[in-house]
XYZ file of C-alpha atoms in Angstrom:
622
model
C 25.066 -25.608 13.089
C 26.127 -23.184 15.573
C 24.172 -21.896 18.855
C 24.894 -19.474 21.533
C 23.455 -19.200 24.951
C 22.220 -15.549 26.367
C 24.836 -13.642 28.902
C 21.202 -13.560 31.129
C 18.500 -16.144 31.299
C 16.100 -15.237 28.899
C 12.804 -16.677 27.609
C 13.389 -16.998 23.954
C 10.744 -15.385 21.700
C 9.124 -18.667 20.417
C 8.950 -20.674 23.528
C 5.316 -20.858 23.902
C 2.494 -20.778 21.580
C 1.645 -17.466 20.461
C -1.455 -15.923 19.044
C 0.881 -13.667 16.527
C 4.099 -14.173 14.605
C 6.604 -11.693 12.734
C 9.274 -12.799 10.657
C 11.539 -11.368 8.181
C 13.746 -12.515 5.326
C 16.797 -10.579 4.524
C 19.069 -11.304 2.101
C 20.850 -9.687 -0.920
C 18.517 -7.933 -3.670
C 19.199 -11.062 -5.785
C 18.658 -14.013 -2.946
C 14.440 -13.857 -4.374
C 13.645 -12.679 -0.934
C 10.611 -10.966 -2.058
C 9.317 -14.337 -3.587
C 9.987 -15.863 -0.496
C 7.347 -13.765 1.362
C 5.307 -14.202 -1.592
C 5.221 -17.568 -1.203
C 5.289 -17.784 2.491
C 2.362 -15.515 2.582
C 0.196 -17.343 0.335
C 0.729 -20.409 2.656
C -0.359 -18.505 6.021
C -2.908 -17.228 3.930
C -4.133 -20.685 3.059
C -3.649 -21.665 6.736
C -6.447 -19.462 7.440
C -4.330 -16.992 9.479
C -4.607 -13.169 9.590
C -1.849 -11.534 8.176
C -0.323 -8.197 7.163
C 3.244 -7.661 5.059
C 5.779 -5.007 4.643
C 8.139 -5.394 1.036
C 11.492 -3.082 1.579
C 13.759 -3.126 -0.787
C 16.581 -0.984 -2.227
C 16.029 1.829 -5.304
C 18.910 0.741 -7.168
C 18.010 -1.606 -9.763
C 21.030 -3.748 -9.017
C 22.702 -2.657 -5.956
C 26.603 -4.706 -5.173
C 25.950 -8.603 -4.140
C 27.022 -8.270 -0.051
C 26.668 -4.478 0.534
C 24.761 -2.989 3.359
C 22.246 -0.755 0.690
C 21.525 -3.586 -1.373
C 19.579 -5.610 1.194
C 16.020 -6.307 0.350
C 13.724 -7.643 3.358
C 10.120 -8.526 3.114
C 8.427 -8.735 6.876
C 5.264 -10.496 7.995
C 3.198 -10.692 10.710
C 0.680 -12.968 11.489
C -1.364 -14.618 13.521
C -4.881 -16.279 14.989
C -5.957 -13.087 15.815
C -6.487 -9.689 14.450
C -3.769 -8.201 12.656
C -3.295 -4.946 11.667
C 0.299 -4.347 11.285
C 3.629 -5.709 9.991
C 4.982 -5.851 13.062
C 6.961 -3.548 15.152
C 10.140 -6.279 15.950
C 10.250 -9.560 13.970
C 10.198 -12.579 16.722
C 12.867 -14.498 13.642
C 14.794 -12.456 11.259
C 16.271 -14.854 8.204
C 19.646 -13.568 7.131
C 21.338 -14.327 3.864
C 24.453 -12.953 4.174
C 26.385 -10.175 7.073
C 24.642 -7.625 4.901
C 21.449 -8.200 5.758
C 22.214 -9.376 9.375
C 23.580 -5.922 10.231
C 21.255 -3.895 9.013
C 17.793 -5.825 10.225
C 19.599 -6.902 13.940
C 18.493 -3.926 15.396
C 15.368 -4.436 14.928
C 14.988 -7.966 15.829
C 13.616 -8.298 19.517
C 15.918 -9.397 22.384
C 15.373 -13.410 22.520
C 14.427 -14.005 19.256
C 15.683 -16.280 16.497
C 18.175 -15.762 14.178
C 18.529 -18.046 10.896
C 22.068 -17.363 9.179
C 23.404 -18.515 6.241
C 27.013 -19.343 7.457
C 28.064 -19.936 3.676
C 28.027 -16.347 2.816
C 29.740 -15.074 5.691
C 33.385 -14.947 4.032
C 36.172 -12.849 4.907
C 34.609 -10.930 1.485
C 31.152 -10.329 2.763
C 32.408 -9.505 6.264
C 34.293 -6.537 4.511
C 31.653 -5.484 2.399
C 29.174 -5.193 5.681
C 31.721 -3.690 7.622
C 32.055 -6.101 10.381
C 35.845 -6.395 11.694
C 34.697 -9.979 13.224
C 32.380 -12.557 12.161
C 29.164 -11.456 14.305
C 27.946 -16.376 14.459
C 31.611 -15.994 16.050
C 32.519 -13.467 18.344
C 29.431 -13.381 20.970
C 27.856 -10.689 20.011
C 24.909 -12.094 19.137
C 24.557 -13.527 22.504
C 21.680 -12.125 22.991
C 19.822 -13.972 20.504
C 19.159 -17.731 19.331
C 20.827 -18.332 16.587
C 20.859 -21.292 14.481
C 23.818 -20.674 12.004
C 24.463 -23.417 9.349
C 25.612 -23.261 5.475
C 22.226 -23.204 3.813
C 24.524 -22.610 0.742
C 26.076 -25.936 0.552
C 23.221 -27.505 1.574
C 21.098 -26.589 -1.281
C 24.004 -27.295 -3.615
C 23.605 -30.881 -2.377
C 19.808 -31.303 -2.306
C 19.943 -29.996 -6.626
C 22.616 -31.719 -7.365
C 20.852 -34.637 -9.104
C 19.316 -32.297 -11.136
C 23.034 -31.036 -13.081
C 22.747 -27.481 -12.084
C 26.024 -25.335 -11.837
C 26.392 -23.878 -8.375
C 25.749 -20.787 -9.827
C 21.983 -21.898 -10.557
C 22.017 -23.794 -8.042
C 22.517 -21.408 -5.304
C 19.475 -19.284 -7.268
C 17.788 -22.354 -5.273
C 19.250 -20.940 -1.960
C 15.229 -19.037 -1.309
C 13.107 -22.000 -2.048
C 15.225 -24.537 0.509
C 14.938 -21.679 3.181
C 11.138 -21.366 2.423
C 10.793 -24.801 3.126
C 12.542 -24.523 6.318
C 9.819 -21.520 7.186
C 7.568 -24.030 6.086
C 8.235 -26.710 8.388
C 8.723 -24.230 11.197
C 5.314 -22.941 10.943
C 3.604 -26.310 9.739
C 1.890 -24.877 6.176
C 1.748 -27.371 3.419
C 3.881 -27.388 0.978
C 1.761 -28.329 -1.812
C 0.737 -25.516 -2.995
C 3.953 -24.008 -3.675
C 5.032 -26.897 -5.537
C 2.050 -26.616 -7.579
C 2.859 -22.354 -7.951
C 6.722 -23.692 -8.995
C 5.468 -26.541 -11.531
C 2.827 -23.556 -13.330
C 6.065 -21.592 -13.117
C 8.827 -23.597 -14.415
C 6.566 -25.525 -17.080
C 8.420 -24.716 -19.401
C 11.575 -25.813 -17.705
C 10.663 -28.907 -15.545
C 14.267 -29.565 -14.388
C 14.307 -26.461 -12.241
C 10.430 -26.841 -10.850
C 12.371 -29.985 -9.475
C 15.097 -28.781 -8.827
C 13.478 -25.805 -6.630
C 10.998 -28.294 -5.302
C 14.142 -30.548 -4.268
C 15.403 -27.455 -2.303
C 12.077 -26.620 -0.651
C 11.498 -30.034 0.656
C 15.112 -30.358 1.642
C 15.017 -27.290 3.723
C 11.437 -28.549 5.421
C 13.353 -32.152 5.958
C 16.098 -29.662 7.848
C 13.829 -28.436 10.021
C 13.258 -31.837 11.856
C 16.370 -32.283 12.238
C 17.493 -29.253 13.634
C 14.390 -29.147 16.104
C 16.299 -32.301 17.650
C 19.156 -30.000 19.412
C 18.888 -26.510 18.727
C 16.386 -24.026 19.249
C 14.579 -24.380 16.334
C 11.202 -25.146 17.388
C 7.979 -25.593 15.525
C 4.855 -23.109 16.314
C 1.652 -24.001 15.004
C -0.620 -21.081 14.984
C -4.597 -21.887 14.517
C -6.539 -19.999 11.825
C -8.272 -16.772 12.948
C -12.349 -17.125 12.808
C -13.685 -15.820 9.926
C -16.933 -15.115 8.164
C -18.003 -17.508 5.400
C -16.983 -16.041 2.219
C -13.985 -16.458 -0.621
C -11.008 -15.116 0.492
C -7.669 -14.231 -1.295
C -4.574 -12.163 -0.455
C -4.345 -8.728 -2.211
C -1.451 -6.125 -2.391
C -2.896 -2.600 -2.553
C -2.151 -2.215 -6.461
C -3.879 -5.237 -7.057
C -6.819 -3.383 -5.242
C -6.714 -0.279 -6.608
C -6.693 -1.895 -10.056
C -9.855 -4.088 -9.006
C -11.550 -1.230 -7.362
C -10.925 0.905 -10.757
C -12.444 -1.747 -13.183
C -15.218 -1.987 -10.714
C -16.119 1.663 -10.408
C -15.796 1.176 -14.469
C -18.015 -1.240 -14.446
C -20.893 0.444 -11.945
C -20.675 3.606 -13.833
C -21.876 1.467 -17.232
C -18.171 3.223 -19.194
C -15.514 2.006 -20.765
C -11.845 2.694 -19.015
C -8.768 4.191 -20.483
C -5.653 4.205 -18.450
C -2.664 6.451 -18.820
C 0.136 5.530 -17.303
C 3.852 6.253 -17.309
C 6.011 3.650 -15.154
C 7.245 5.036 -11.842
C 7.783 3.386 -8.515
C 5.658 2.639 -6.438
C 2.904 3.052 -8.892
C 4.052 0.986 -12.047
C 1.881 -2.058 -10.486
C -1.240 -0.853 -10.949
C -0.592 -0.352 -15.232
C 1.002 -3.817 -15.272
C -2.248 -4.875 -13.176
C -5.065 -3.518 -15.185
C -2.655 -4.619 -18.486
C -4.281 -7.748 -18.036
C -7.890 -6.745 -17.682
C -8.378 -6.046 -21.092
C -11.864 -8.152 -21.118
C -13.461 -5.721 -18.928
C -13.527 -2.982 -21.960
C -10.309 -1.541 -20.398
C -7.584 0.010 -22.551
C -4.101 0.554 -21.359
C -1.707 3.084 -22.703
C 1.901 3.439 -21.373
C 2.581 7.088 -22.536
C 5.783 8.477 -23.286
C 5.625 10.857 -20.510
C 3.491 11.408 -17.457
C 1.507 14.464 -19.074
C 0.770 12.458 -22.264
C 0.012 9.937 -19.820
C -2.646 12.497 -18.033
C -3.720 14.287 -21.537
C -4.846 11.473 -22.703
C -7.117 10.069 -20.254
C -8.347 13.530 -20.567
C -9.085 12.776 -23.959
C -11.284 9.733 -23.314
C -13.120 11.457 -20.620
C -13.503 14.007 -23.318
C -14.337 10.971 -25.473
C -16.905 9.599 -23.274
C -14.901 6.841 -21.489
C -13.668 7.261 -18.051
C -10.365 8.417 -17.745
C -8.039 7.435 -15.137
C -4.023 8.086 -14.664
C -1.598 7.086 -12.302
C 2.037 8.142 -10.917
C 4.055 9.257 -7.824
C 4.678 12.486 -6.258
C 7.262 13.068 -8.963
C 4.836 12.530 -11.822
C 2.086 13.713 -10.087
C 4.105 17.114 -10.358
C 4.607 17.094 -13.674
C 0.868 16.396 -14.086
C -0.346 19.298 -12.076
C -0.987 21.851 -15.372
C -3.039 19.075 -16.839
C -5.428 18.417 -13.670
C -5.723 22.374 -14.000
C -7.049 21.540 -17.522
C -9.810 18.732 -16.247
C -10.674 20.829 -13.736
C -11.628 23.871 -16.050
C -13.428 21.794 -18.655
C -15.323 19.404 -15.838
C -14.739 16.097 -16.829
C -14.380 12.871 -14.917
C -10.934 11.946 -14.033
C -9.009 9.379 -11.692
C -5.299 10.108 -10.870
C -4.157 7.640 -8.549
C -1.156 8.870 -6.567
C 0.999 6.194 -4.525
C 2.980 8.448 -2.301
C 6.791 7.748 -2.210
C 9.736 9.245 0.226
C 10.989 12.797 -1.437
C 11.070 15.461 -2.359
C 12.590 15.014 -6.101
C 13.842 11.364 -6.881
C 13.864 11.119 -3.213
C 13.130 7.721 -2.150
C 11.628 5.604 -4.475
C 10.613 2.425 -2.803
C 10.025 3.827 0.765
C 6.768 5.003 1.780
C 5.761 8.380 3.520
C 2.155 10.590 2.733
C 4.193 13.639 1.976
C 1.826 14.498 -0.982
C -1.295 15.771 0.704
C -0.595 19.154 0.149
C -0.013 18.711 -3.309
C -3.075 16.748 -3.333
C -5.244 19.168 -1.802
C -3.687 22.403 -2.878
C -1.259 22.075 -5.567
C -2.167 23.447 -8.395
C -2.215 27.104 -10.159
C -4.982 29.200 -9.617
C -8.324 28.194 -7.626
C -8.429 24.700 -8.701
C -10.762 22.411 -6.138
C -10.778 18.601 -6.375
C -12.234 15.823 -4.209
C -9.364 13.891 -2.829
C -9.628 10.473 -1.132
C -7.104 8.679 1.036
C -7.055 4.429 1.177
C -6.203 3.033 4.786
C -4.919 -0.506 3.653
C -4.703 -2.751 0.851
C -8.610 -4.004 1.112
C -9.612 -0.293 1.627
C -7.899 0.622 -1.406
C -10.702 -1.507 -3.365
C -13.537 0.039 -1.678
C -11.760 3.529 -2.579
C -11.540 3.095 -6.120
C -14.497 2.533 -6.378
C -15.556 5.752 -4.992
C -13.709 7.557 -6.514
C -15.199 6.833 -10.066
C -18.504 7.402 -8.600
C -17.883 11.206 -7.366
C -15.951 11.627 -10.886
C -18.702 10.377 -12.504
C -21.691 12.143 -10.574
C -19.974 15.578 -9.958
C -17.739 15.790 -13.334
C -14.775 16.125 -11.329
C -10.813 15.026 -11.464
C -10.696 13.148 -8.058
C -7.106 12.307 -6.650
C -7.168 8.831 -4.505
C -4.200 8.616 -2.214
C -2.069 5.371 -1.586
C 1.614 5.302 -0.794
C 5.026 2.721 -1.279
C 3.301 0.769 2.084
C -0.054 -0.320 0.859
C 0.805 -0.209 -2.847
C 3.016 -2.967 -2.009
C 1.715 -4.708 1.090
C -0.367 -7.779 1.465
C -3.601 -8.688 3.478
C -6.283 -11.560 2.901
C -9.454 -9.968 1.412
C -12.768 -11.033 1.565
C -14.202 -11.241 -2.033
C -17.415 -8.736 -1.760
C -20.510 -9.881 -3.314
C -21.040 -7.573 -6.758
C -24.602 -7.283 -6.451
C -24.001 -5.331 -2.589
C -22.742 -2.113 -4.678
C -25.413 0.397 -6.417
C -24.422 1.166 -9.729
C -24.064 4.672 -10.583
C -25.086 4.913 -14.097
C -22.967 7.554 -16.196
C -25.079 9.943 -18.407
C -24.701 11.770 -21.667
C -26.621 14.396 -23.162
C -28.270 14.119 -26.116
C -30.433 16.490 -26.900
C -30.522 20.067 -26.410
C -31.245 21.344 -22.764
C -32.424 24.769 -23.706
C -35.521 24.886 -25.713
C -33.678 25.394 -28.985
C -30.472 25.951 -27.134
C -27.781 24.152 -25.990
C -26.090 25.263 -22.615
C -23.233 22.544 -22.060
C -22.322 24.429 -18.854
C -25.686 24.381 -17.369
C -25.535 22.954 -13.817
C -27.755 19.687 -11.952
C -28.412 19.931 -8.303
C -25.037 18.522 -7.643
C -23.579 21.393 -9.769
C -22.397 19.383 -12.576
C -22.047 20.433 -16.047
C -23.555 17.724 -18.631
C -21.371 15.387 -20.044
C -21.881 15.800 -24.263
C -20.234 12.703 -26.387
C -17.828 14.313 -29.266
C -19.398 14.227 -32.340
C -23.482 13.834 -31.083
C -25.516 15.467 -33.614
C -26.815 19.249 -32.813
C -24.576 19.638 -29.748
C -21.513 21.554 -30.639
C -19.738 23.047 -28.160
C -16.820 25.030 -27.175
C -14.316 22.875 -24.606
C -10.837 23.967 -23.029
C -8.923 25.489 -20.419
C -10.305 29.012 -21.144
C -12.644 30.472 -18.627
C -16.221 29.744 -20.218
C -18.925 32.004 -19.937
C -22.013 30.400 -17.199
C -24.238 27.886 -18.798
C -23.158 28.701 -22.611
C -19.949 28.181 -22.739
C -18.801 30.502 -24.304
C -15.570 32.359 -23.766
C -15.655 35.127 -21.447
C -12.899 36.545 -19.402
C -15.305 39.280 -17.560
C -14.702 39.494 -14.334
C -18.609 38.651 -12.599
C -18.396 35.716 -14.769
C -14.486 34.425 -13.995
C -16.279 34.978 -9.766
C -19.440 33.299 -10.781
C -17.391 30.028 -12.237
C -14.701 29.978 -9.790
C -17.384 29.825 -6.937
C -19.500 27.377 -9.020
C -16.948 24.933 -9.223
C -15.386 25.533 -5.875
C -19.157 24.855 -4.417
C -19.485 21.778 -6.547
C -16.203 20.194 -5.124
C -17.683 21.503 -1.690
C -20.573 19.450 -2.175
C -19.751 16.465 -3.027
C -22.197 13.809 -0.772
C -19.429 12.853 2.293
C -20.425 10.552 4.847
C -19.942 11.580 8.511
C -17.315 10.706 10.210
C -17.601 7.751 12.296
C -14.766 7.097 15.386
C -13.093 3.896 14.733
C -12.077 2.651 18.017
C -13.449 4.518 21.511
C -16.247 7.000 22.621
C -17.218 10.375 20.453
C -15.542 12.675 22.998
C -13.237 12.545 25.552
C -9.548 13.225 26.749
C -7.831 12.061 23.245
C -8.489 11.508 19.576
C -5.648 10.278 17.501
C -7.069 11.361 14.045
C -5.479 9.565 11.075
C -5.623 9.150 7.133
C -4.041 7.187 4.986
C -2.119 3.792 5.915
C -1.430 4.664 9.090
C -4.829 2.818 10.250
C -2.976 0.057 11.310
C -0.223 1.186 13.887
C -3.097 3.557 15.284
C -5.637 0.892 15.809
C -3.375 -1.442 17.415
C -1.809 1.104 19.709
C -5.386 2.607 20.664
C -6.567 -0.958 21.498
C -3.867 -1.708 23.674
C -4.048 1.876 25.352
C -7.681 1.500 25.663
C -7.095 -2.145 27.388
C -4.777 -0.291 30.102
C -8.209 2.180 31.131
C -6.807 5.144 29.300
C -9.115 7.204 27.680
C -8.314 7.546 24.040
C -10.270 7.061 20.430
C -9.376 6.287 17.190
C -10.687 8.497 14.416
C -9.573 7.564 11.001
C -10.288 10.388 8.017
C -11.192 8.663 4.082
C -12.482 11.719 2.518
C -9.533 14.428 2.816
C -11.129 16.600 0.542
C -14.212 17.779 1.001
C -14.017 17.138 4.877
C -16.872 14.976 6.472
C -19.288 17.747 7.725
C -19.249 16.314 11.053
C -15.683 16.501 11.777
C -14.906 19.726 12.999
C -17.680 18.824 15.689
C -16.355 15.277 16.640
C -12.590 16.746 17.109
C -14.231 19.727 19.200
C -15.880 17.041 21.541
C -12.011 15.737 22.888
C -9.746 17.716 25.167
C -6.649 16.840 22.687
C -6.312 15.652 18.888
C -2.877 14.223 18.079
C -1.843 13.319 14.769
C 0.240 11.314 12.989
C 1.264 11.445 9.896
C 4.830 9.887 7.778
C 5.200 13.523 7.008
C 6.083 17.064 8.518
C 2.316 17.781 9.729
C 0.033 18.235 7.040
C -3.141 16.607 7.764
C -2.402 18.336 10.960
C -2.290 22.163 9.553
C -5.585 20.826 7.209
C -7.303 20.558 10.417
C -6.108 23.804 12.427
C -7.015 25.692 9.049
C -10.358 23.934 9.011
C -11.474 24.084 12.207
C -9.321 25.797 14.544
C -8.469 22.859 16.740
C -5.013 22.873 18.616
C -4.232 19.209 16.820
C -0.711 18.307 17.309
C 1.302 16.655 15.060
C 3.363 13.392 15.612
C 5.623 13.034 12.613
C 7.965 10.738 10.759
C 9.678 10.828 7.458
C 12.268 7.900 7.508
C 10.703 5.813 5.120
C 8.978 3.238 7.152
C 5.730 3.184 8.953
C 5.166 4.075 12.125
C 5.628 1.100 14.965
C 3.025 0.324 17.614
C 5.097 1.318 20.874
C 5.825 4.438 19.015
C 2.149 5.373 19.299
C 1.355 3.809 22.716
C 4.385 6.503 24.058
C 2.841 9.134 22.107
C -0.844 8.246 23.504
C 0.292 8.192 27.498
C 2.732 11.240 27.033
C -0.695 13.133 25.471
C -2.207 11.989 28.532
C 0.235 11.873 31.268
């Protein structure tokens, strides 16, 4: 073990109790670091703290062991009080190898604690990170802690009863530093040796052997607390409401939320998929939800994927698709196609950096113009935007119902952050949500006559099974004549269904917008969508605890707009925005409502941080 002292007297990071915690585990794409948060977040979840996680990890499926763009981190912060961020600066960063140590030191905070696996800093792995000096060496980490020790070896020793070859053995490398964690933190370890026996039951010698390591990296942690500055921080649970509580990723909730909506709206669900990152989770997901009358098709391409949950819309089931920006591209001609014959549709879109292959598994909301206006001709759908992994649930779930009650495609927006992201969940109570019964036609509506494009007062068209007796009718992407159906390209009828299904889209039942945080009026609204929620609510809290006057609005429904909006944002001297794009939201609103909103962008991949919105919030105001 190896420590260094600060050039300046400093307070370390962990010196007292604190109400809130980040730390992050970096290592190579094959040191299991994302099971290590996994596990480590089902612990603080048990604990009872409040939590929120950030996954990053490279695009290539197998970057080079040691090099600087194969590092894979997973951050978490948590705490015994509200959280609603990862974290801007982790308080301990974890680091496998000088790979992930130089590119996560930056953004550890001055003070804090660094954990460094001294066994994988070689003359080999110093190359491959580019360091000319070892960094646990040379002082230049003096202005962290830093506990440096060869967790390597060490879990080499505490497996080797178990006859593993180092090679397997070091695969053990995760579990002994999760124990460490562990310890550090006081969680249990029971339940992850419980989560490694269901795992390995097949293969009891490595549930031991990876228990072995976990306990002998918690055992480590009493030791090192004797002389180093290793300390253990016990953080009490946050108080809670009574209820049954689990930790959910986003893609876990959308797929919840989906069967749900399913469910309320009394159909069957058919889900076309075609895997893409981020949104491959939510097929593998609702692959094993089959008992809820759900069927799961991985298509060959991302417009079978699309044409045929068209189909079982067509077919009377609901039809719901997923994808990225990429594949929500390549989808566009078919939305044009649901659109024109008015049935119910779900395309889930989890936003990704891009444009093109761009990047895969970093997060940015670059897609709300495609969302909201990309496709050919006049082609108006409801779009809806989730704010965070529990949100996503409660999203899904509308987003059947308006496809359902207004025979509509709807688009509900995620991206790489909440997709992938965890946060505890309380389990709603079924019997809370009113069901919103689908409903066929089966009869003629006419007299004598059928008119399959006859409108209700929500302006939609009836929804006519395949196949029920006497209703034959024409269906397709050619522009149908008003209420029969038939085809007509005349120009009064091509205005009269172009407005029709504009004003359906435009009516869709919105509720008005409420302000989050702050006062309705004033100096500043910072007006957000999507998963930026968290940064914003946590920098308008802290802004409004230093007597600035400043309010949180947060947008759902993108498309059609609350109808209160435009009046709310008029009712503030100055709207900011921010948005992990180039403005979009933004223009939405200028376009909308003619309000000088100004934009605060970023498109590097990662969410925005706290103190970048508290800077933006007192420049608006200085």
């Amino acid at each position: 073990m190896a420590t260094q002292a600060a050039d300046t007297p400093q307070e370390p990071a962990l010196s007292q109790q604190p109400d809130a915690v980040v730390v992050r585990f970096a290592g190579d794409s094959g040191d299991g670091m994302q099971l290590t948060g996994g596990q480590f977040t089902l612990s603080t979840a048990l604990a009872g703290n409040d939590l929120a996680t950030f996954p990053d990890f490279p695009a290539e499926i197998r970057a080079p062991q040691g090099t600087l763009f194969g590092v894979s981190a997973f951050q978490i912060n948590f705490g015994s009080r509200e959280i609603n961020t990862a974290g801007d600066a982790p308080d301990v960063l974890v680091a496998m190898n000088p790979a992930a140590l130089k590119t996560n030191l930056s953004a550890l905070k001055p003070g804090g604690l660094i954990i460094a696996d001294t066994g994988e800093f070689s003359k080999r792995n110093l190359d491959k990170a580019h360091y000319d000096a070892n960094p646990l060496e040379d002082g230049s980490l003096a202005k962290y802690d830093l506990l440096a020790f060869d967790i390597s070896a060490l879990t080499i020793e505490a497996v080797k009863p178990f006859g593993l070859g180092n090679k397997d053995a070091l695969r053990c490398k995760n579990m002994w530093t999760l124990g460490l964690a562990l310890w550090m933190f006081d969680r249990p370890r029971k339940p992850i040796h419980d989560w490694l026996r269901e795992k390995f039951a097949k293969k009891p010698e490595l549930a031991d052997a990876n228990i072995a390591a976990l306990d002998a990296g918690h055992a480590y942690g009493e030791t090192a607390e004797l002389s180093g500055p290793l300390k253990q921080v016990s953080l009490p649970p946050m108080p809670a409401e009574p209820g049954l509580y689990r930790t959910i990723t986003g893609a876990e909730a959308v797929s919840l939320g989906l069967v749900a909506g399913a469910q309320l709206a009394g159909l069957p669900m058919f889900f076309g998929g075609y895997p893409i990152t981020p949104a491959s989770a939510i097929l593998h997901h609702l692959a094993r939800l089959k008992q809820y009358d759900v069927t799961t098709f991985q298509a060959e391409d991302e417009i079978a994927a699309i044409c045929a949950a068209i189909g079982a819309s067509y077919a009377g089931s609901l039809g719901v698709t997923s994808s990225s920006g990429p594949g929500i591209a390549l989808k566009t001609e078919a939305m044009g196609l649901a659109i024109m014959t008015e049935l119910p549709l779900v395309i889930v879109n989890s936003q990704r950096g891009g444009p093109s292959t761009g990047l895969p598994t970093k997060t940015e909301q670059s897609d709300l113009y495609q969302a909201v206006y990309g496709r050919n001709g006049d082609a108006p759908l409801p779009v809806i935007a989730a704010r965070s992994p529990e949100d996503a649930f409660e999203c899904a779930i509308e987003a059947c119902r308006i496809a359902v009650e207004y025979m509509t495609p709807v688009m509900l927006l995620t991206d790489g952050y909440i997709a992938n992201a965890a946060e505890p969940w309380k389990v709603p109570d079924p019997a809370s949500y009113t069901p919103f019964p689908a409903k066929f036609l089966t009869e003629k509506n006419d007299g004598d006559h059928l008119l399959p494009y006859k409108r209700d007062s929500k302006g939609a068209r009836p929804w006519i099974k395949p196949g029920t007796p006497g209703l034959m009718h024409r269906i397709g992407g050619i522009e149908k004549q008003l209420n029969t159906g038939h085809l007509d390209y005349s120009p009064a009828n091509h205005q009269a269904m172009t407005d029709a299904r504009k004003d359906k889209v435009l009516g869709v039942s919105v509720p008005d917008q409420d302000v989050c945080l702050g006062a309705p009026g004033g100096k500043l609204a910072v007006v957000g969508w999507g998963s930026t929620f968290g940064p914003i609510h946590r920098a308008v809290r802290v802004a409004r605890d230093k007597g600035l006057d400043v309010s949180h609005i947060h947008v759902r429904h993108i498309w059609p707009l609350p109808g209160n909006l435009g009046e709310l944002l008029k009712s503030y001297d100055k709207v900011l925005v921010p948005e992990m794009n180039t403005g979009q939201f933004k223009t939405v609103l200028r376009d909308q409502y003619l309000v000088d909103a100004q934009p605060l962008t970023k498109t590097s991949g990662q969410p925005f941080y706290v103190h970048e919105l508290e800077a933006a919030i007192e420049e608006a105001l200085a």
